[in-house]
Coordinates of N, CA, C and O in Angstrom, one line a residue:
X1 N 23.0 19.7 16.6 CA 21.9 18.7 16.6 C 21.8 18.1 18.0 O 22.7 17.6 18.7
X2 N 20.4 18.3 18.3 CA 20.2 17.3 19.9 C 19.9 15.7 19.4 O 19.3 15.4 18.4
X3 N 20.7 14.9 20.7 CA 20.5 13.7 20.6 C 19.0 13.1 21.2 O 18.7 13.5 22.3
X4 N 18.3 12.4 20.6 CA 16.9 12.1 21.0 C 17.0 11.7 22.6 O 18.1 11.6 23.1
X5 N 16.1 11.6 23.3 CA 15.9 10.6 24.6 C 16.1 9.1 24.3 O 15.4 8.5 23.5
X6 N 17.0 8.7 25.0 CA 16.6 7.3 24.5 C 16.8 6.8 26.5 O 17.3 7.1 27.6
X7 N 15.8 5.3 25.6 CA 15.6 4.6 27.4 C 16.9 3.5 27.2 O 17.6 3.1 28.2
X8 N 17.0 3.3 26.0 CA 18.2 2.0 25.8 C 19.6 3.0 25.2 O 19.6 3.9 24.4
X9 N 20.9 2.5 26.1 CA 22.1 3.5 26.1 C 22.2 2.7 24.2 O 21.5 1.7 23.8
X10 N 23.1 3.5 23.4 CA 23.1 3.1 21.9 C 24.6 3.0 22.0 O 25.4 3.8 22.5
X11 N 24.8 1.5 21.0 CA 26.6 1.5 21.5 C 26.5 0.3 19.1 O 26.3 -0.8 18.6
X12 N 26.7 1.2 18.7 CA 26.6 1.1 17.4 C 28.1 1.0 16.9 O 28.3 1.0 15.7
X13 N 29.1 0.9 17.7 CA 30.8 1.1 17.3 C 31.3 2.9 16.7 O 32.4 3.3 16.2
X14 N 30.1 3.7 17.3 CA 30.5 4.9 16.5 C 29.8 5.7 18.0 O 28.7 5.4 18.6
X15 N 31.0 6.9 18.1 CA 30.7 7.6 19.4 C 29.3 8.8 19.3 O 28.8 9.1 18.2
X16 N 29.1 9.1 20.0 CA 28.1 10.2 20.0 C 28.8 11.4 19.2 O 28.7 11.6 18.0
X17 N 29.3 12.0 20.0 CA 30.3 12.8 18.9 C 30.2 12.9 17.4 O 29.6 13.8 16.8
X18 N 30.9 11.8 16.8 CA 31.4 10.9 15.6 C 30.1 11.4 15.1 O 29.9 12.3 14.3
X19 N 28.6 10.2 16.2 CA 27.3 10.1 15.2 C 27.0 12.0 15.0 O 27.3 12.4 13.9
X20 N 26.6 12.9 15.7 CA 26.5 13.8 15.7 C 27.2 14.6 14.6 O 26.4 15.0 13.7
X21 N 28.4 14.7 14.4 CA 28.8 15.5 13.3 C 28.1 14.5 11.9 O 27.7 15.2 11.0
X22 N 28.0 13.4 11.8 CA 27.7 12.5 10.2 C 25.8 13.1 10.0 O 25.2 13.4 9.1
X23 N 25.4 12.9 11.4 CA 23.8 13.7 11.2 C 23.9 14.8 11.2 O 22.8 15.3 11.1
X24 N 24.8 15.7 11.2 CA 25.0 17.4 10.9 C 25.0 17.4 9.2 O 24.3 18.1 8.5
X25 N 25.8 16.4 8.6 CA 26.0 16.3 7.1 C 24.7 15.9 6.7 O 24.1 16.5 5.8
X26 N 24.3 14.6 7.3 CA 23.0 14.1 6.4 C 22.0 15.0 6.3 O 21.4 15.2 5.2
X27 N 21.7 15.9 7.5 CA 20.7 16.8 7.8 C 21.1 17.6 6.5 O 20.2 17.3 5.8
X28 N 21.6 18.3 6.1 CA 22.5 19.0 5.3 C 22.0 17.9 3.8 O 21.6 18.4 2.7
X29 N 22.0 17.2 4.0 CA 21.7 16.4 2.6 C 20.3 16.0 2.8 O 20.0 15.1 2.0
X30 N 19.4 16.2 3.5 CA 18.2 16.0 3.7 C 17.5 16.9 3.0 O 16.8 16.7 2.0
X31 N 17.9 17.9 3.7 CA 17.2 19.6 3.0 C 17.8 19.8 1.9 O 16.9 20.1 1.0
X32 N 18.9 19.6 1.4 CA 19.1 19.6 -0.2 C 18.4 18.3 -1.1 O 18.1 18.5 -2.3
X33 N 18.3 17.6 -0.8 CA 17.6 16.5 -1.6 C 16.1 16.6 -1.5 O 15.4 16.0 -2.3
X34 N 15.5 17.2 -0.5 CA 14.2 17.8 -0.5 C 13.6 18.8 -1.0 O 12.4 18.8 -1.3
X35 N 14.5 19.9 -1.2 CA 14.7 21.2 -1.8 C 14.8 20.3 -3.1 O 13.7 19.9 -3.5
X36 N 15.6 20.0 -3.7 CA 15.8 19.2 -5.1 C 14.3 18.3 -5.5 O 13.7 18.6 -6.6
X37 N 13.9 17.7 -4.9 CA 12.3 16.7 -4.9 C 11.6 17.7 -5.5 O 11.0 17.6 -6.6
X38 N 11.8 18.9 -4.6 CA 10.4 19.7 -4.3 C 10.3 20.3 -5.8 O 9.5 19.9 -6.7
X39 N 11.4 21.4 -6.1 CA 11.9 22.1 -7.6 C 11.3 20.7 -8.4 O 10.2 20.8 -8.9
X40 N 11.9 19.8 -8.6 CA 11.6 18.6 -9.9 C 10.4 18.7 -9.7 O 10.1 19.1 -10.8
X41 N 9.4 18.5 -9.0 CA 8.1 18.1 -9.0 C 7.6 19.5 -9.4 O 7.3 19.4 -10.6
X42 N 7.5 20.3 -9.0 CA 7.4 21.8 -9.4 C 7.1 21.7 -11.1 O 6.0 21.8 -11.8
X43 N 8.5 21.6 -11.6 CA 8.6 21.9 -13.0 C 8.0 20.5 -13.6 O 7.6 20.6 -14.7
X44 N 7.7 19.1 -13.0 CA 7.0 18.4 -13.7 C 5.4 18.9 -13.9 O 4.6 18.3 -14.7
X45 N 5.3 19.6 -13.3 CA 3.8 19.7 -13.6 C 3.8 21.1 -13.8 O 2.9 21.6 -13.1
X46 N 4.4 21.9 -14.3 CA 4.8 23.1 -14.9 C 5.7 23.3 -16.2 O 5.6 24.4 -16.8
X47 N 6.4 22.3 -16.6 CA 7.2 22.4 -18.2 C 6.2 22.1 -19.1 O 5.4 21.2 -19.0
X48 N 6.3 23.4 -20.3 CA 5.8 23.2 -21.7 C 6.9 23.3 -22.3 O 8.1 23.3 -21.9
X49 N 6.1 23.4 -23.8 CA 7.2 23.4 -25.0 C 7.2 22.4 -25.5 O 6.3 21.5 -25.4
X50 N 8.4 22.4 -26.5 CA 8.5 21.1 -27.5 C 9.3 20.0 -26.7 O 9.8 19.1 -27.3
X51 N 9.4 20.0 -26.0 CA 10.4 18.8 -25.1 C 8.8 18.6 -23.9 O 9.2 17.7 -23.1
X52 N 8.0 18.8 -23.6 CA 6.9 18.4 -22.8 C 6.8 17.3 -22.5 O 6.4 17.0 -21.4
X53 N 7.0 16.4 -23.2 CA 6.2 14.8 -22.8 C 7.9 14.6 -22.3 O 8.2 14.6 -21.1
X54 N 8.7 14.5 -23.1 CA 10.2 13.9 -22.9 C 10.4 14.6 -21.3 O 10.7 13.7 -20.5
X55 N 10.4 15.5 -21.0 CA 11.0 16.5 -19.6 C 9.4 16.0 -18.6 O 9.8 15.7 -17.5
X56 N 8.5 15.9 -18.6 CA 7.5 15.7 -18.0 C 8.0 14.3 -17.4 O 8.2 14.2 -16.2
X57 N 8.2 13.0 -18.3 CA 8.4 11.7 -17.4 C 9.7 12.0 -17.1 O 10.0 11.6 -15.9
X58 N 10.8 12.7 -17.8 CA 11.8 12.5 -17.1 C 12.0 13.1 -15.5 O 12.7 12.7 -14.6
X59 N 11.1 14.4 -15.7 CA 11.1 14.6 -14.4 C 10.2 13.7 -12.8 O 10.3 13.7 -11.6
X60 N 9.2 13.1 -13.8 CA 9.0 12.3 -12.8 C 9.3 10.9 -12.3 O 8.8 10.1 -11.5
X61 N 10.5 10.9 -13.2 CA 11.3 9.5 -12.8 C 12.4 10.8 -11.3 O 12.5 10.8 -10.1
X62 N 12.9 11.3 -12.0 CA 14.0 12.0 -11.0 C 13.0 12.6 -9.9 O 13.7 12.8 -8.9
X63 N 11.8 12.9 -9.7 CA 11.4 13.1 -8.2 C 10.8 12.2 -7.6 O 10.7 12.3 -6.4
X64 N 10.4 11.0 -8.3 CA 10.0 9.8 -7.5 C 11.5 9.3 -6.8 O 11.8 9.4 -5.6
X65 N 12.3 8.8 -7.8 CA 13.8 8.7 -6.9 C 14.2 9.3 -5.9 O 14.8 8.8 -4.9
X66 N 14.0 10.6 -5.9 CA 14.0 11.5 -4.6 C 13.5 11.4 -3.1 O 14.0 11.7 -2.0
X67 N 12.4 11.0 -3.5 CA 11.4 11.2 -2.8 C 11.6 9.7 -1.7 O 11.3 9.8 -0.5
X68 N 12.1 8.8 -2.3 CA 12.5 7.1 -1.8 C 13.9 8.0 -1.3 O 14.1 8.0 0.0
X69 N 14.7 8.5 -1.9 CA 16.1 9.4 -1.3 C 15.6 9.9 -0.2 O 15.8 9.2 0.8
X70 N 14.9 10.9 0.1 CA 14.6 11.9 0.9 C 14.4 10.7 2.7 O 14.8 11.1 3.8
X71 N 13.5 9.0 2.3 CA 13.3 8.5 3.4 C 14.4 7.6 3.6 O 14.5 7.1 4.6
X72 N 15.0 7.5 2.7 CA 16.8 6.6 3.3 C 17.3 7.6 4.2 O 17.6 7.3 5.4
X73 N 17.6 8.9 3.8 CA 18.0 9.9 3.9 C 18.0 10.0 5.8 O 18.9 9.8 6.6
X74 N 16.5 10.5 6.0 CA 16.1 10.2 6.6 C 16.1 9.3 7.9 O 16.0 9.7 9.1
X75 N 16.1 8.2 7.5 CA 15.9 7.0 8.2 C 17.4 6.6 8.8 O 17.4 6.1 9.9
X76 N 18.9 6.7 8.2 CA 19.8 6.8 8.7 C 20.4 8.0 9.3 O 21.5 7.9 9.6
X77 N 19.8 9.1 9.5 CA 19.9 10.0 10.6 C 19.2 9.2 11.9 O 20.0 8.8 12.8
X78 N 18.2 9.0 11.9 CA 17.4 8.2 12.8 C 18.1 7.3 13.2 O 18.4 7.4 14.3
X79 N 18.6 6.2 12.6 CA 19.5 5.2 13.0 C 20.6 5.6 13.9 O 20.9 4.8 14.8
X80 N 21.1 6.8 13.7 CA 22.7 7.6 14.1 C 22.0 7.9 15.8 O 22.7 8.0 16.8
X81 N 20.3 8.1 15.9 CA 20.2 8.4 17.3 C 20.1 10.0 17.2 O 20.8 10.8 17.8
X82 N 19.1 10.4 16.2 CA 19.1 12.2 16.0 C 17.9 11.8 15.7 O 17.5 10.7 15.4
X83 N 17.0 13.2 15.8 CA 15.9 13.6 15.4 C 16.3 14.2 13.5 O 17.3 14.9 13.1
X84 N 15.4 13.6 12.6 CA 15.7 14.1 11.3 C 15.0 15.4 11.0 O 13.8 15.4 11.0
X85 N 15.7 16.5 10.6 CA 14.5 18.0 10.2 C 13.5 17.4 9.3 O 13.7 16.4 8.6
X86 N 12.7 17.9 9.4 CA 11.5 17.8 8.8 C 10.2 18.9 8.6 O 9.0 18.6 8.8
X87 N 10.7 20.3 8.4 CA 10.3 21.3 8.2 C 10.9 22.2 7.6 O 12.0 22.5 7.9
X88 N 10.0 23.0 6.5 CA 9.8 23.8 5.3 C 10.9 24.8 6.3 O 12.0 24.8 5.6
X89 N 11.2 25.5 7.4 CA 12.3 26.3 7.9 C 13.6 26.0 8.0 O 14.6 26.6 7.6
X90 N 13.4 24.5 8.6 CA 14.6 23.8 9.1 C 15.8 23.5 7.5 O 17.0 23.6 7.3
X91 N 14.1 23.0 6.4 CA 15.3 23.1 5.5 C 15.7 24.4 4.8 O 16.8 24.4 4.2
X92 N 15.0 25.5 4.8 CA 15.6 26.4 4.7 C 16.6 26.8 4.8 O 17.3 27.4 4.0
X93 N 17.0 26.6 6.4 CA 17.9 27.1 7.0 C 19.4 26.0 7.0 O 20.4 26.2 7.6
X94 N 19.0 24.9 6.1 CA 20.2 23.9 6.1 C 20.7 23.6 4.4 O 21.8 23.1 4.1
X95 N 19.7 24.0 3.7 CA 19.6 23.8 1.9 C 20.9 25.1 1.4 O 21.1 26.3 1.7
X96 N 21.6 24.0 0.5 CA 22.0 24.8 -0.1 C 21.4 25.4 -1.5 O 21.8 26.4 -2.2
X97 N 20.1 24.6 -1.8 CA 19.5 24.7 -3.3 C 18.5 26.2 -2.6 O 17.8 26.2 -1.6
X98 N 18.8 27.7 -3.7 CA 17.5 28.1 -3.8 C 16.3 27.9 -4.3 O 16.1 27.3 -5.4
X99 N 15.5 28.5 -3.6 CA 14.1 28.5 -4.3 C 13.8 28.8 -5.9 O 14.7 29.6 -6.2
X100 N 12.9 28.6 -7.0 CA 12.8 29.1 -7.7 C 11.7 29.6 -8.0 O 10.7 28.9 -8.3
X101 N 11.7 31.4 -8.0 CA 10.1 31.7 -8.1 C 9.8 31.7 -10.0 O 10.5 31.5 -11.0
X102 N 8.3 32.0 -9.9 CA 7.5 31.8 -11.1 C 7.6 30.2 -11.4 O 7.8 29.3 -10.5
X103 N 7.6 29.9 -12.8 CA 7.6 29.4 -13.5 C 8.6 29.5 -15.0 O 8.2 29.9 -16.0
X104 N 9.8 29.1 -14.8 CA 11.0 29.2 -15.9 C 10.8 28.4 -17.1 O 10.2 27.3 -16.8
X105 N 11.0 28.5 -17.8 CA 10.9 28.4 -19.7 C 11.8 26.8 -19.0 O 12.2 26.5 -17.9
X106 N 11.7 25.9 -20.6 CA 12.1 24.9 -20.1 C 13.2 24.2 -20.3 O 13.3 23.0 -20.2
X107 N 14.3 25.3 -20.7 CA 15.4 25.1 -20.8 C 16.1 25.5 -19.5 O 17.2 25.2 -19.2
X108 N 15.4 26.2 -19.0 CA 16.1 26.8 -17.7 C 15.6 26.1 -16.7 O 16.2 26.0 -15.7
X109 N 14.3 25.5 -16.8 CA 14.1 24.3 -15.7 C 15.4 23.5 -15.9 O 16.1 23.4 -14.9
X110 N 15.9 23.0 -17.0 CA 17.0 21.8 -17.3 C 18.1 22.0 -16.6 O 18.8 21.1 -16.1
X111 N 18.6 24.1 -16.7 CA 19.6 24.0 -16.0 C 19.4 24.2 -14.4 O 20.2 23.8 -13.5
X112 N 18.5 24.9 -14.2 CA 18.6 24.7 -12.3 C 18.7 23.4 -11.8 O 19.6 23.1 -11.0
X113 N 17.9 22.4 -12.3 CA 18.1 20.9 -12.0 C 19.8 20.5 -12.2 O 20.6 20.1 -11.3
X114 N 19.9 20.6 -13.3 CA 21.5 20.8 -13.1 C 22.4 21.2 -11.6 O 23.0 20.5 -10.8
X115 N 22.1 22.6 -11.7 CA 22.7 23.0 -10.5 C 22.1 22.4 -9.4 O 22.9 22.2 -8.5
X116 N 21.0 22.1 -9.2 CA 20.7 21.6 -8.0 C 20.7 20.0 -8.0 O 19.6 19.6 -7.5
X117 N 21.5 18.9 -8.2 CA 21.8 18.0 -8.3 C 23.3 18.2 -8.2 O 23.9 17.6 -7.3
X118 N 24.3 19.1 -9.1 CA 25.2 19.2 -8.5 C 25.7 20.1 -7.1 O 26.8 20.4 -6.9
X119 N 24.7 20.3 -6.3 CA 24.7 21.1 -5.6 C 25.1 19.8 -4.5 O 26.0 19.5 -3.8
X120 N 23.4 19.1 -4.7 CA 23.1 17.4 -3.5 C 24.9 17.1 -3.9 O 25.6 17.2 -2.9
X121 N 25.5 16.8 -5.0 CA 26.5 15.7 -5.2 C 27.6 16.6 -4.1 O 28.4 15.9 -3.5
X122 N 27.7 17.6 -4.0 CA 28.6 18.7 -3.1 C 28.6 18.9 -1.8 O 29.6 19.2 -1.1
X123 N 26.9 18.5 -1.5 CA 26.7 18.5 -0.5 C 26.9 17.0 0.6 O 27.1 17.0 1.8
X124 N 26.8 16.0 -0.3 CA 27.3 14.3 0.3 C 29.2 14.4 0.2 O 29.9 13.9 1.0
X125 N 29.5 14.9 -0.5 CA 31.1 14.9 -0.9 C 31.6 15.4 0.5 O 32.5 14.8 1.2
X126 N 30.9 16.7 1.0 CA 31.2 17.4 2.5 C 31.1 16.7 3.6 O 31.8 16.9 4.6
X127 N 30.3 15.9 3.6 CA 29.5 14.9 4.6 C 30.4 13.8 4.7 O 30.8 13.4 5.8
X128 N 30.9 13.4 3.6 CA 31.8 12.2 3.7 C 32.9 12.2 4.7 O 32.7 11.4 5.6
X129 N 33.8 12.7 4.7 CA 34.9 12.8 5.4 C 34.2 12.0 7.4 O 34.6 11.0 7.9
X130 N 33.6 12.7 7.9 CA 33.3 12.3 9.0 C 32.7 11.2 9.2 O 32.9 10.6 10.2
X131 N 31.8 10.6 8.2 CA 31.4 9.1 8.1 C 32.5 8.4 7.6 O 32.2 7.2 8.0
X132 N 33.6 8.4 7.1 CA 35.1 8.0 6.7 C 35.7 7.8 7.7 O 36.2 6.7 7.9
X133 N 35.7 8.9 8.6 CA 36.9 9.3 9.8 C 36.1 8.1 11.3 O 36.8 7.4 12.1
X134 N 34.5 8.3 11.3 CA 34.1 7.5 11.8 C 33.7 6.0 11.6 O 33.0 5.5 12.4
X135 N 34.2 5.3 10.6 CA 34.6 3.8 10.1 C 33.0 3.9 9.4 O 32.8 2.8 8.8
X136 N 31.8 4.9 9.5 CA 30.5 4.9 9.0 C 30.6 4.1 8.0 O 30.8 4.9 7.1
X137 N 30.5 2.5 7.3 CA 30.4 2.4 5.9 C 28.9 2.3 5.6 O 28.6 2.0 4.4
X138 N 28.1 2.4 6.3 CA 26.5 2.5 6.5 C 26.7 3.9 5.6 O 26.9 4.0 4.4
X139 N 26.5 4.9 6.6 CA 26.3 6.2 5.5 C 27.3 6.6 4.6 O 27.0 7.5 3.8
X140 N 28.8 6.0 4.5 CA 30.1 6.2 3.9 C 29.1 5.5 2.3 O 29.0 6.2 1.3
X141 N 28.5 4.4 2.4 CA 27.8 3.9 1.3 C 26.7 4.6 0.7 O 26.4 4.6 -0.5
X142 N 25.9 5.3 1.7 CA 24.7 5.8 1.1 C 25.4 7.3 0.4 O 25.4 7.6 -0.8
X143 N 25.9 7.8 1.1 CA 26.4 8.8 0.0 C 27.5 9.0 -0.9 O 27.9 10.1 -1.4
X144 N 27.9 7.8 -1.1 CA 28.4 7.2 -2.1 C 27.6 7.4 -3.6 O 27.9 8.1 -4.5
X145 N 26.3 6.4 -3.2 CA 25.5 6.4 -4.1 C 24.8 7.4 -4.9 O 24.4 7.5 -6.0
X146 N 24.5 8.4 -3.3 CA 23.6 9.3 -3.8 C 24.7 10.5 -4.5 O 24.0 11.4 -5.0
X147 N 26.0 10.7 -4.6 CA 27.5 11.4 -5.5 C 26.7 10.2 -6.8 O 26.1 10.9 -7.6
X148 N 26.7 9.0 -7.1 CA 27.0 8.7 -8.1 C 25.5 8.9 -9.1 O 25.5 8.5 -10.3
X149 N 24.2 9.3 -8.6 CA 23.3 9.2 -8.8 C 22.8 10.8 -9.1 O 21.7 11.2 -9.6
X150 N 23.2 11.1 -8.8 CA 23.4 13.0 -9.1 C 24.3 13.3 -10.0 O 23.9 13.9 -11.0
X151 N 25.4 13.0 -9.9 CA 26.5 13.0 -10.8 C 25.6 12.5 -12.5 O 25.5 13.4 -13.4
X152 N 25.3 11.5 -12.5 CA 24.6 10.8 -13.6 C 23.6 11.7 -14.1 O 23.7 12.2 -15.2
X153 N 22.4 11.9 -12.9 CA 21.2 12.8 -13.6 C 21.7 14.0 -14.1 O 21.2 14.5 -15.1
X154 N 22.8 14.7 -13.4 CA 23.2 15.9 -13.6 C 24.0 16.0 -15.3 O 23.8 17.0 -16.0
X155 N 24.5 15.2 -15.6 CA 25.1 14.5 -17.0 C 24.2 14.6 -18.0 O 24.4 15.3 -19.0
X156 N 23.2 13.9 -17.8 CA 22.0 13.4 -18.5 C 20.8 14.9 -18.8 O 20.2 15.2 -19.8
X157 N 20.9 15.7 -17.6 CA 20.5 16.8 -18.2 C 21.2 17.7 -18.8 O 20.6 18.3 -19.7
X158 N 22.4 17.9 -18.5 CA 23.5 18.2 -19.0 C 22.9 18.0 -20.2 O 21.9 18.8 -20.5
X159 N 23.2 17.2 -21.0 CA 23.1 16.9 -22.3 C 21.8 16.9 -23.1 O 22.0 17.2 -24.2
X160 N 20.7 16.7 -22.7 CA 20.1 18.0 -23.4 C 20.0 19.2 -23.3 O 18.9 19.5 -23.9
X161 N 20.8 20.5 -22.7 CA 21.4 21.7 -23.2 C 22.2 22.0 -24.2 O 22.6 23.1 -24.4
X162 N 22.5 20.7 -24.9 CA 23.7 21.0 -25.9 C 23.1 20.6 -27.3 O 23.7 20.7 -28.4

């Protein structure tokens, strides 16, 4: 990751270095929680069946949350003194969530969201250690939250599969 130009030197108690490797993780959790937005919104306006209305708001409670995720997300890369990806390649190329082509029945919408929530929770768990190691409790907190808020949705759809 390049560090932006800046006219004012940045002295935040965390080294360039330090910030560098925690915006390598976030970035990393950018494109997976955008990749994750993108899929939820997808199947909210794509699930039928007899679960339709129930999976329709639920999924647009879980991609609005996202979507507020995606600019925290965001916005403390920016803070760290990095440029944040912000392109259909970039997250390609940093997402661990694949794409899903067509249109899947809507039980298998339930489980990719699955996987791809526990994917984001896998992907902040990786990230942690260097915001740890660098006293980060700024982002040590944010992806805290965002493990405990994945973890949860991931549960929640969990359980209607069973």
């Amino acid at each position: 990751m390049q560090v932006q130009n800046q006219s004012q030197p940045m002295d935040i108690g965390i080294g360039e270095t330090d910030r560098n490797a925690i915006a390598d993780g976030l970035s990393r959790l950018l494109a997976d929680t955008y990749s994750l937005y993108l899929k939820t919104h997808n199947f909210h306006w794509n699930v039928t069946g007899p679960l339709f209305q129930t999976l329709h708001t639920m999924f647009e409670t879980q991609y609005t949350e996202l979507a507020v995720a995606v600019d925290d997300i965001a916005e403390r890369i920016r803070s760290l003194g990095f440029p944040a990806p912000g392109t259909y390649s970039e997250y390609a190329e940093l997402s661990s969530i694949p794409e899903t082509p067509g249109v899947p029945k809507a039980e298998e919408m339930i489980a990719l969201l699955v996987e791809g929530n526990e994917a984001v929770v896998r992907t902040a768990r990786a990230a942690f250690p260097a915001a740890e190691k660098a006293g980060d409790e700024s982002t040590a907190d944010l992806l805290t939250e965002r493990m405990r808020l994945h973890e949860k949705t991931a549960w929640m759809l969990r359980s209607l599969l069973q």
